[in-house]
Every structure is written in structure tokens, then in C-alpha cells.
């Protein structure tokens, strides 16, 4: 059968199966396939009919892998045939689905493309394969792997290596449709490609097939899918999985070899007890009963050995060693993630952090948080190995730190919000102790001389006056003598310094109590030895000082989806890891606006998704030099790395955050075709060709592609922070189109918004039935989606008016109807001037459109 005829035959059969309620299994003439094909199929049929296997299905690239040996598992079976294509897989598929395999890893398509079969036909046949597999073996988990990159420089397999663009097209579509049809897409292309997108010469000797290093790389990319290995976040620096399992039900004793580890042993004992496993702890080693050992010993680490640890898990025992108790504690957090039910997955881990300062800050001056909510956040910090809790306790709104000598500071009449809510000495001590048990540094901040109007209302003087300075020193004295803390943060920013001696005297006085002082930069006249906390994005780093990076790490300004991508890609302090000057970073929750309930702080600012992204980046280091807001659509490697992180993020969400606010849904699979710019000449309601129904059917060439649920076209802090447009222009309109596949007529949810309002500004609410003040629009299958009737729409915005429904993450998601097949979401995003009405209403040229099914 000629190639053209074969393609036509594929399409006819595909149409037949999509129109049927039951999938028809195709039959092809045996003459279409090679002698080797028939030899292999005959051999497969003669083998024992085992069940619940893991099957690798594909062509010569699969055929060449010694899969059972690589994974040391006889249940892993090779069903690769050299030269095979999608028709060949369909023809022999019964031999696979009759075995009712546990998992199938499919890699097919490169031979189809080499024969001139179009990417669309390859996609349809892969969908056909997966649909038949799912119908005939419903419990089989199906993984469709991306077609591998090729490299023409070897001057071999020219028919294959000339199909680079077609390969990318197939992979792109597979990634797009995988969210809505019965397979999981695995992008292995990106990790096997070099910087030019070709198959890396390290992994091949002919430009098409893999060598030993290539197969080992492939194995490492899919291993976590093979055996449902636990999700680890932050990811360890060095990790090797084994096939061994440690059964917790056989564990009787936790042994620790040094008295300094008793607290960690008790902590682990309590953690296991919460999961139903009761074990004893002892400092006397008994080889017969010991199953978990905590060992203080020399653990190799080139960087930050104080927090390094090594963890080994096999069938006999769990061995955790470190240089310090802090390192042991870090290892315990990893151990908790390795546990799934009664089992701890076998592995060998050698790990240490990139940055010594991995902090999280809460502003309880503006909005009080209860002790249970604070402890919950600290507990989450500990789980993900963050080690600094920055407690901003005083503000213009309210002074919330009890001072025995000056009780008027916390009198209800001096507070403008949550009157009478403050933290007693006992509560501060509880916070310090709770942090200390988890190796978290408690860093209190008493902001001075700025942000001190509550002080002025209570004391009747300004801080910078002689009397004010005297009182401040008394407060510092009482604080330092009451609480055992290493640091004191004095603020020092956003104020006109009228007394040049104020900050130097305060710093010197705090240092006299043995405290290390931190201040905001830019700010007042700090001493050389004061640690600078950087907060403005355009400020250069002062290399002669120690500093903590907080630039563009204010989650109160960030859209929840943008926050995760921005933080994940961030290069902390412009460094790959900490050094004598760059300590690390702090993620900040500055929620200036009043709230209805304290949980709004966690929901509106996506605290937990952001915290996990921050934990990953500060532990691993690295990141991107430029500050970016979106997933890269042009760099498949970067996109694949983010998607792998997102999978771990979601695993953590489902495992540990089922009862906590976690406003995040997967977005790495969402791909937008962008069309523009169209010159609207200042008329934001002007219409252009992409608004025409069935616009995509005219086969327009996209001007740009973008990935993600939130797309920032131009950031309000541009050019410091980059949006997706390389050269954004005023008075222009862009259109974005997303394709969503649905196997049936159904309903789904949609997160939808056009101006994620900062929680620190009195931002205008759009008029009723408008998504924003730029006349943005959105269509689903050419039907216009109407904006809500905003609850605060008729109110003059101010910081005392709580947000109610302005953000997609805290209003009910839109319920949408999807038809069977492809659905089109089309967004219109016009902009006029980039200059906002005032500082509280910057132009946030962005949109969010994220469909999901849960």
C-alpha cells in the first residue's frame, strides 16, 4: 500500500472509531510489515501470558533498550520492534492489551514521519492506540512519550533527521491534548536535546538511536512514573532510587548516637505516631531491634555542611547521618516525603542547601493572624526546609507586640484594625520555641523610625524625638532581655530621617545585647555591619555588605499562577548559591488591605504554592538571570523542567494540603497562540480580524506562543520584570487562542481574570459587566463570556475595604460547557497608555484563563 493510500486509510478508520460508542480494532494486511516485524510479533505471542507488567511499546529506539535489566525487574517487558510505526502498533495491539498490563510506555511516530505521514495523522493514530488500550484494559496507566530529537550531523537516516520540525509539532500537540484524553504525556525530547534542539551527541552515535548514556538518561526521566516513586520537594541534590522497600510495620526502635539528637529522635517518633506507627527511641544500639538510625557523623558537603545530610533506605533499615542536628532534621523531612503508607521507598540521598537564609515573612502589624494559623505556616516551612521566620510585628495600623513597660502600645484605641489583637510575651515565647524545635530562626522586626504611627498614637511622641528614642531603647532593652533571639530587624525604610543619630544609636544599642541587626535597603543610614534586606527591584546589589534578597518576592503583588512561575525561575540574589555577602532570600507577605477573615491572607496571596516554589529554588539554587513571569514557550528544556516541578507541586498539594488553602492548578500544559500587535490608536474597543468566528480555520500564522494559565503581556515593573512580549507597545491589542480537547460533551471550571488586584493598593474595580478597564473580552467557541456583577463595583476603593470577588482565586470559578472535540478559548487583550491613573492603579496588562476539571 502506498504512503498516500495508507494515510487515507488511517483517516477513514479514525473517523469510524470516533463516531462509534465502541472502538473498532483495525486490521491491516500482513504484507505491509517486515519479516523482522513478524518474527518479533510471533515471539511476543509465544511468551508466558503474564499480568500486571510494565510494557515498553514502540520502534527500534524502544527495541534497543534492555529494560528489565535497567530496572532490575522481570515485570518490565520490551515490545519494541525496529522499523515499526503507528500502523504496526495498531496491528499488534491485542498482544499488549490482552496481558492487562499495569503500565504501558509508548514511543512511536518517527518512522511515520520519515515515510511522509503528516503530524496530524500520527497524532490521530496515537490517540487511536491509547483509546483502544484504555477500552480493552481499563486499569492500564498509559504514558505517551515525546518523539525523540534527531541529529543530521552524522549524515545517517536522512529521512528521519530531516523531520525536526514535524517532530516538534507532534510533541506539541501531544502535550496539549494529554490533559483531556486517557494518557499522560512525558516530554523526554527536551532532556535528550542539546542547545540547538538536536539529539545531544552524548546520547547517540548515529543521530537517531540512543547509546548507553542515552538509555540511562531516558531511564532517569521516567523512573518516577515507572514505580510511582514519592514526590520530593525540594528536590535533593543527589538522588539514586533503588528497587528496595523498607516496611515500617516491622520497625521497633529509633536509635540516635549522640545526646544532641534526642530532640530529633522524639520529633521523628511523634511524626511516625501520627501515621499510626509506634516506635521506641534509644541511645543504646541494638542491631536486632534498630530499624532507623540517626547518626551524628562527618557527612561530606562542599557547601553549607551544617545543614547537609545523607540518607540511605534499604529493606533492612533507614540510616540518616549528618554533621549537626539541623542536618538530621532536614533528613527527617525528606524521610516523611519518602513514606507512602507502610512503605519507605529505597534510595540513597546526599543533600545540602544552596542558600543559608531561606526565609518567610508575615506582616501581622497590618493584619493580625491567630496563633494556630501562624503555627500552621511555620510547620509548613519546616516540612519544606525553610529556616527563617521573619515576624513583622509593628506598623502604622497597629503595634502588636506586648511591652510590659508600655502597655498603652497594645491598647485597642491605638489600633486601626482588629482592635485589641496583639501577641503576649507568652505567645512570642511559644513562637520562638516552636521555631527552635524545627531549626527555624525567629527574626522579630520592630519597624523604626518609619511605619510607627501606632507608636506615636500610643506614646504621644515621634520616634525620632529625644523622648521617642529613649522609649525605643527601653523597648529594645525589655525585648532583648525577655526573648532569646539572635537577630533584631529594625526596619528603617520609607521614612524621612530627621534625626541622623537615631538609627546608628538604635543599631549600636541592639548590638550591645549581642544581637545581629537587619535593616531594609534602600532605607536609612545603616551601619556597615548591618545586614541589608533588599526590597526594590531596580536597586543594585551593594557588594560590600551582607544582604538578603527580597526583590520581587512580595506575593501580595503577584497573581497566584504568576507567583509560582516567577519564584521558580528566580535567581536568588543574582547568585547560584550563598556566599559571604549573599545569604539568601525571604518571601514576603505584605497584605496592606483589610481582610474579612484571616484565611483570606493564605488564599488571596497563594501562600502555600508560593512557599513551595520558593523552598525549591532556595534549596537548589540556580534559576534564570532575568526576572520573568511566564513559562518559556520557546525553550522546551525549561518548559519540561517547570512541568516536572509542577507535577511534584501538585503531588504535595494532594498529599499534604487537602484541608488547607492551595489556590493552584496545573498550567504548564496550556499553550497559547498569540496574534498581534494590532494598532488600536487608543480605541480599546476596536475590533480586528482574530475576533471573526472560525478565525483559526483561515490558517493564520501565530506571531508568538506562550505557556501558562496566567499570561503577563507587560509587567507593571517593566522592563525590570519581563512579560511575554519582547517589545510591548502602547495603544495595541493582542489576541490569544487556546485549544481545549474534550472526549465528550461535558462541563468544566474556568479560572478567569484580567487584572489580578494587588492586595497592597486601593485598586479600582471594573464597571459592572466589564472584566477590566481596558475592555478586555473572552470567548468560548465564539460565545462571549460575560463579566461578573462585581460586589465592590460601586464602592470607592480604599485599603479598609476588603476584597471580595475581584480575584479568580477567591471567587467561585466559572462553570463552562465544553463540546466533544476541540474547544476554543479566545482572549482579547487591548491596552492604551502604560501610565496608570495613579500609583495605586498601575497598568497590569495580563489575563488568566485556566480550565480545569476538579
CSV table of C-alpha atoms in Angstrom, one decimal, residues 314-642:
chain,number,residue,atom,x,y,z
A,314,UNK,CA,17.0,-0.4,52.1
A,315,UNK,CA,15.0,-3.4,53.2
A,316,UNK,CA,16.8,-3.8,56.4
A,317,UNK,CA,16.9,-0.2,57.8
A,318,UNK,CA,16.9,3.5,57.4
A,319,UNK,CA,20.2,5.3,58.1
A,320,UNK,CA,20.3,9.1,58.4
A,321,UNK,CA,23.6,10.8,59.1
A,322,UNK,CA,24.6,14.4,59.3
A,323,UNK,CA,27.2,16.8,60.7
A,324,UNK,CA,24.6,18.5,63.0
A,325,UNK,CA,21.2,18.1,64.5
A,326,UNK,CA,19.9,20.6,61.9
A,327,UNK,CA,21.1,18.3,59.1
A,328,UNK,CA,19.3,15.3,60.8
A,329,UNK,CA,16.1,17.4,61.0
A,330,UNK,CA,16.4,18.2,57.2
A,331,UNK,CA,16.8,14.5,56.5
A,332,UNK,CA,13.7,13.7,58.6
A,333,UNK,CA,11.6,16.0,56.4
A,334,UNK,CA,12.8,14.1,53.3
A,335,UNK,CA,12.1,10.8,55.1
A,336,UNK,CA,8.5,11.9,55.7
A,337,UNK,CA,8.0,12.5,52.0
A,338,UNK,CA,9.5,9.1,51.2
A,339,UNK,CA,6.9,7.4,53.3
A,340,UNK,CA,3.8,6.2,51.4
A,341,UNK,CA,1.5,4.3,53.8
A,342,UNK,CA,3.5,1.4,55.4
A,343,UNK,CA,6.4,1.7,53.0
A,344,UNK,CA,9.5,3.9,52.7
A,345,UNK,CA,11.0,3.8,49.2
A,346,UNK,CA,14.6,2.6,48.9
A,347,UNK,CA,17.1,5.3,47.9
A,348,UNK,CA,20.4,6.9,48.5
A,349,UNK,CA,20.4,10.7,49.0
A,350,UNK,CA,23.2,13.1,49.6
A,351,UNK,CA,21.8,16.6,50.1
A,352,UNK,CA,22.6,20.2,51.3
A,353,UNK,CA,21.0,23.6,50.5
A,354,UNK,CA,22.3,26.2,48.1
A,355,UNK,CA,21.4,29.2,50.4
A,356,UNK,CA,21.8,29.5,54.1
A,357,UNK,CA,19.0,32.0,54.5
A,358,UNK,CA,15.6,30.7,53.3
A,359,UNK,CA,13.0,32.9,55.0
A,360,UNK,CA,9.3,33.7,55.0
A,361,UNK,CA,7.9,36.9,56.4
A,362,UNK,CA,4.4,37.7,57.7
A,363,UNK,CA,3.1,41.2,58.4
A,364,UNK,CA,0.9,40.9,61.4
A,365,UNK,CA,1.0,44.6,62.1
A,366,UNK,CA,-1.4,45.4,59.3
A,367,UNK,CA,-3.5,42.2,59.7
A,368,UNK,CA,-3.4,40.1,62.8
A,369,UNK,CA,-3.1,36.3,62.5
A,370,UNK,CA,-4.1,33.9,65.1
A,371,UNK,CA,-1.5,31.6,66.8
A,372,UNK,CA,-2.9,28.5,65.1
A,373,UNK,CA,-2.6,30.0,61.6
A,374,UNK,CA,0.9,31.2,62.4
A,375,UNK,CA,1.9,27.8,63.7
A,376,UNK,CA,0.5,26.1,60.7
A,377,UNK,CA,2.6,28.2,58.4
A,378,UNK,CA,5.7,27.6,60.5
A,379,UNK,CA,5.0,23.8,60.3
A,380,UNK,CA,4.8,24.1,56.6
A,381,UNK,CA,8.1,26.0,56.4
A,382,UNK,CA,9.7,23.2,58.4
A,383,UNK,CA,8.3,20.4,56.1
A,384,UNK,CA,10.0,22.1,53.1
A,385,UNK,CA,13.2,23.0,54.9
A,386,UNK,CA,12.8,26.8,55.2
A,387,UNK,CA,14.8,28.1,58.1
A,388,UNK,CA,13.9,31.8,58.9
A,389,UNK,CA,10.6,33.1,60.1
A,390,UNK,CA,10.5,36.9,59.8
A,391,UNK,CA,7.9,38.4,62.2
A,392,UNK,CA,6.9,42.0,61.2
A,393,UNK,CA,5.1,42.9,64.4
A,394,UNK,CA,4.7,46.8,64.4
A,395,UNK,CA,3.1,49.1,61.8
A,396,UNK,CA,1.2,52.3,61.3
A,397,UNK,CA,-2.1,50.3,61.6
A,398,UNK,CA,-1.3,48.7,64.9
A,399,UNK,CA,1.5,47.8,67.3
A,400,UNK,CA,1.0,44.1,68.1
A,401,UNK,CA,4.0,43.3,70.3
A,402,UNK,CA,3.3,43.3,74.1
A,403,UNK,CA,5.7,45.6,76.0
A,404,UNK,CA,5.4,45.2,79.8
A,405,UNK,CA,6.7,48.7,80.5
A,406,UNK,CA,4.4,50.4,77.9
A,407,UNK,CA,1.0,48.6,77.8
A,408,UNK,CA,-0.5,51.5,76.0
A,409,UNK,CA,1.2,50.4,72.8
A,410,UNK,CA,-1.2,47.5,72.5
A,411,UNK,CA,-4.3,49.3,73.8
A,412,UNK,CA,-7.3,48.8,71.5
A,413,UNK,CA,-7.8,52.5,70.9
A,414,UNK,CA,-4.4,52.8,69.3
A,415,UNK,CA,-5.2,50.1,66.7
A,416,UNK,CA,-7.0,50.9,63.4
A,417,UNK,CA,-7.8,47.2,62.6
A,418,UNK,CA,-8.5,44.1,64.7
A,419,UNK,CA,-8.5,46.3,67.8
A,420,UNK,CA,-7.1,44.6,70.9
A,421,UNK,CA,-5.4,41.8,68.9
A,422,UNK,CA,-1.7,41.5,69.8
A,423,UNK,CA,0.8,38.9,70.9
A,424,UNK,CA,1.6,38.4,74.6
A,425,UNK,CA,5.0,37.6,75.9
A,426,UNK,CA,3.9,34.0,76.4
A,427,UNK,CA,2.8,33.8,72.8
A,428,UNK,CA,6.1,35.2,71.4
A,429,UNK,CA,8.0,32.7,73.6
A,430,UNK,CA,5.8,30.0,72.2
A,431,UNK,CA,6.5,31.1,68.6
A,432,UNK,CA,10.3,31.2,69.3
A,433,UNK,CA,10.2,27.7,70.9
A,434,UNK,CA,8.1,26.3,68.1
A,435,UNK,CA,10.6,27.6,65.6
A,436,UNK,CA,13.6,26.5,67.6
A,437,UNK,CA,12.3,22.9,67.7
A,438,UNK,CA,12.2,23.0,63.9
A,439,UNK,CA,15.6,24.7,63.4
A,440,UNK,CA,13.9,27.9,62.2
A,441,UNK,CA,15.4,31.2,63.2
A,442,UNK,CA,12.8,33.5,64.6
A,443,UNK,CA,13.6,37.1,63.4
A,444,UNK,CA,11.5,39.7,65.0
A,445,UNK,CA,11.0,43.1,63.4
A,446,UNK,CA,10.2,46.3,65.3
A,447,UNK,CA,10.0,48.8,62.5
A,448,UNK,CA,11.6,52.2,63.2
A,449,UNK,CA,11.6,55.1,62.8
A,450,UNK,CA,9.1,54.7,59.9
A,451,UNK,CA,5.8,52.8,59.9
A,452,UNK,CA,5.4,54.0,63.5
A,453,UNK,CA,2.2,55.9,63.7
A,454,UNK,CA,0.7,53.4,66.1
A,455,UNK,CA,3.7,54.2,68.4
A,456,UNK,CA,3.0,57.9,68.0
A,457,UNK,CA,-0.7,57.5,68.9
A,458,UNK,CA,0.1,55.4,71.9
A,459,UNK,CA,3.1,57.4,73.3
A,460,UNK,CA,2.3,60.9,72.1
A,461,UNK,CA,5.8,61.5,70.6
A,462,UNK,CA,7.6,60.7,67.4
A,463,UNK,CA,10.3,58.0,67.4
A,464,UNK,CA,13.0,60.4,66.2
A,465,UNK,CA,12.5,62.8,69.0
A,466,UNK,CA,14.8,62.6,72.0
A,467,UNK,CA,11.9,61.2,74.2
A,468,UNK,CA,10.9,58.8,71.4
A,469,UNK,CA,14.5,57.5,71.1
A,470,UNK,CA,14.6,57.0,74.9
A,471,UNK,CA,11.4,55.0,74.8
A,472,UNK,CA,12.6,52.9,71.8
A,473,UNK,CA,15.7,52.0,73.7
A,474,UNK,CA,13.6,50.9,76.7
A,475,UNK,CA,11.6,48.7,74.4
A,476,UNK,CA,14.7,47.2,72.9
A,477,UNK,CA,16.1,46.5,76.3
A,478,UNK,CA,13.0,44.8,77.5
A,479,UNK,CA,12.7,42.8,74.3
A,480,UNK,CA,16.3,41.6,74.3
A,481,UNK,CA,16.2,40.7,78.0
A,482,UNK,CA,12.9,38.8,77.6
A,483,UNK,CA,13.5,36.8,74.4
A,484,UNK,CA,16.3,34.5,73.3
A,485,UNK,CA,16.8,35.5,69.6
A,486,UNK,CA,19.9,36.0,67.5
A,487,UNK,CA,18.6,38.8,65.2
A,488,UNK,CA,16.7,42.0,65.6
A,489,UNK,CA,15.2,43.6,62.4
A,490,UNK,CA,14.8,47.4,62.9
A,491,UNK,CA,13.2,48.3,59.6
A,492,UNK,CA,14.5,51.7,58.7
A,493,UNK,CA,12.8,52.3,55.3
A,494,UNK,CA,10.2,54.6,53.8
A,495,UNK,CA,10.7,57.5,56.2
A,496,UNK,CA,12.4,60.9,56.2
A,497,UNK,CA,15.3,60.8,58.5
A,498,UNK,CA,15.2,63.9,60.7
A,499,UNK,CA,17.5,62.6,63.4
A,500,UNK,CA,20.6,61.3,61.8
A,501,UNK,CA,21.7,59.8,65.1
A,502,UNK,CA,18.5,57.7,65.5
A,503,UNK,CA,19.4,54.5,63.5
A,504,UNK,CA,23.1,54.5,64.5
A,505,UNK,CA,22.2,54.7,68.2
A,506,UNK,CA,19.5,52.1,67.8
A,507,UNK,CA,21.8,49.7,66.0
A,508,UNK,CA,24.6,50.2,68.5
A,509,UNK,CA,22.2,49.7,71.4
A,510,UNK,CA,20.8,46.5,70.0
A,511,UNK,CA,24.3,45.2,69.3
A,512,UNK,CA,25.2,45.8,72.9
A,513,UNK,CA,22.8,43.0,73.8
A,514,UNK,CA,24.6,40.7,71.3
A,515,UNK,CA,22.0,41.0,68.6
A,516,UNK,CA,22.8,40.9,64.9
A,517,UNK,CA,20.9,43.8,63.3
A,518,UNK,CA,19.0,43.7,60.0
A,519,UNK,CA,17.6,46.7,58.1
A,520,UNK,CA,15.8,47.4,54.9
A,521,UNK,CA,17.7,48.7,51.8
A,522,UNK,CA,17.2,51.2,50.4
A,523,UNK,CA,16.5,52.8,53.8
A,524,UNK,CA,18.1,55.0,56.4
A,525,UNK,CA,21.7,55.4,57.5
A,526,UNK,CA,22.5,51.8,58.4
A,527,UNK,CA,25.9,50.8,59.8
A,528,UNK,CA,28.4,48.8,57.7
A,529,UNK,CA,27.9,45.7,59.7
A,530,UNK,CA,24.1,45.8,59.5
A,531,UNK,CA,22.6,43.1,57.2
A,532,UNK,CA,20.8,44.7,54.3
A,533,UNK,CA,17.4,43.3,53.2
A,534,UNK,CA,16.9,44.3,49.6
A,535,UNK,CA,13.4,45.3,48.6
A,536,UNK,CA,13.4,47.4,45.4
A,537,UNK,CA,13.8,45.5,42.2
A,538,UNK,CA,15.8,48.2,40.3
A,539,UNK,CA,18.3,48.7,43.1
A,540,UNK,CA,21.9,47.4,42.5
A,541,UNK,CA,23.3,45.0,45.0
A,542,UNK,CA,25.9,46.6,47.3
A,543,UNK,CA,28.7,44.1,47.2
A,544,UNK,CA,30.5,45.4,50.4
A,545,UNK,CA,27.6,44.3,52.7
A,546,UNK,CA,25.8,41.1,53.7
A,547,UNK,CA,22.4,41.1,52.2
A,548,UNK,CA,19.1,39.2,52.0
A,549,UNK,CA,17.2,39.3,48.7
A,550,UNK,CA,13.5,40.2,48.8
A,551,UNK,CA,13.3,42.0,45.4
A,552,UNK,CA,10.1,41.0,43.6
A,553,UNK,CA,9.3,38.4,46.2
A,554,UNK,CA,6.3,40.1,47.6
A,555,UNK,CA,3.5,37.6,47.0
A,556,UNK,CA,0.8,40.2,47.8
A,557,UNK,CA,1.6,41.8,44.4
A,558,UNK,CA,1.6,38.5,42.4
A,559,UNK,CA,-1.1,36.6,40.6
A,560,UNK,CA,-1.1,33.1,42.2
A,561,UNK,CA,-0.2,31.4,38.9
A,562,UNK,CA,2.4,34.0,38.1
A,563,UNK,CA,3.8,33.7,41.6
A,564,UNK,CA,4.8,30.1,41.2
A,565,UNK,CA,6.4,30.6,37.8
A,566,UNK,CA,8.2,33.8,38.8
A,567,UNK,CA,9.5,32.4,42.1
A,568,UNK,CA,10.5,29.0,40.5
A,569,UNK,CA,12.6,30.7,37.8
A,570,UNK,CA,14.1,33.3,40.1
A,571,UNK,CA,17.9,33.5,40.6
A,572,UNK,CA,18.2,34.4,44.3
A,573,UNK,CA,20.5,37.4,44.9
A,574,UNK,CA,21.7,37.1,41.3
A,575,UNK,CA,23.8,34.1,42.6
A,576,UNK,CA,23.6,30.3,42.2
A,577,UNK,CA,24.3,29.8,45.9
A,578,UNK,CA,25.0,31.8,49.0
A,579,UNK,CA,28.5,33.3,49.8
A,580,UNK,CA,29.9,35.6,52.5
A,581,UNK,CA,27.8,38.5,51.1
A,582,UNK,CA,24.7,36.9,49.7
A,583,UNK,CA,22.9,35.0,52.5
A,584,UNK,CA,19.8,34.1,50.6
A,585,UNK,CA,16.2,35.4,50.4
A,586,UNK,CA,12.9,35.9,52.2
A,587,UNK,CA,9.5,35.5,50.7
A,588,UNK,CA,7.2,38.3,52.0
A,589,UNK,CA,3.5,38.5,52.7
A,590,UNK,CA,2.7,42.2,52.8
A,591,UNK,CA,-1.1,42.3,52.7
A,592,UNK,CA,-1.8,46.0,53.2
A,593,UNK,CA,-5.5,45.8,52.6
A,594,UNK,CA,-8.0,45.0,55.3
A,595,UNK,CA,-9.4,41.4,55.3
A,596,UNK,CA,-12.7,39.8,56.1
A,597,UNK,CA,-11.2,36.6,57.6
A,598,UNK,CA,-7.6,35.6,58.3
A,599,UNK,CA,-7.6,32.7,55.9
A,600,UNK,CA,-8.0,35.3,53.1
A,601,UNK,CA,-4.3,36.0,53.6
A,602,UNK,CA,-3.4,32.5,52.6
A,603,UNK,CA,-5.9,32.3,49.7
A,604,UNK,CA,-5.5,35.7,48.1
A,605,UNK,CA,-1.8,35.5,48.2
A,606,UNK,CA,-1.4,31.8,47.3
A,607,UNK,CA,0.9,31.4,50.3
A,608,UNK,CA,1.4,27.7,50.2
A,609,UNK,CA,2.0,27.2,46.4
A,610,UNK,CA,4.4,30.2,46.5
A,611,UNK,CA,6.2,28.9,49.6
A,612,UNK,CA,6.8,25.5,48.0
A,613,UNK,CA,8.2,27.1,44.8
A,614,UNK,CA,10.4,29.3,47.0
A,615,UNK,CA,11.6,26.3,49.0
A,616,UNK,CA,12.6,24.5,45.8
A,617,UNK,CA,14.5,27.5,44.4
A,618,UNK,CA,16.4,28.5,47.6
A,619,UNK,CA,17.4,24.9,48.3
A,620,UNK,CA,18.6,24.0,44.8
A,621,UNK,CA,19.9,27.4,43.8
A,622,UNK,CA,20.3,28.3,40.1
A,623,UNK,CA,17.4,29.9,38.2
A,624,UNK,CA,17.2,32.5,35.5
A,625,UNK,CA,19.2,35.6,35.3
A,626,UNK,CA,16.3,37.8,34.1
A,627,UNK,CA,13.2,38.2,36.2
A,628,UNK,CA,10.4,36.5,34.2
A,629,UNK,CA,6.8,35.9,34.7
A,630,UNK,CA,5.8,33.1,32.4
A,631,UNK,CA,6.9,29.6,31.4
A,632,UNK,CA,9.2,29.6,28.4
A,633,UNK,CA,7.3,28.5,25.2
A,634,UNK,CA,10.5,28.7,23.0
A,635,UNK,CA,12.8,26.7,25.3
A,636,UNK,CA,11.5,23.1,25.6
A,637,UNK,CA,14.1,22.2,28.2
A,638,UNK,CA,13.0,25.0,30.5
A,639,UNK,CA,9.3,24.2,30.0
A,640,UNK,CA,10.0,20.5,30.8
A,641,UNK,CA,11.9,21.4,33.9
A,642,UNK,CA,9.0,23.5,35.1
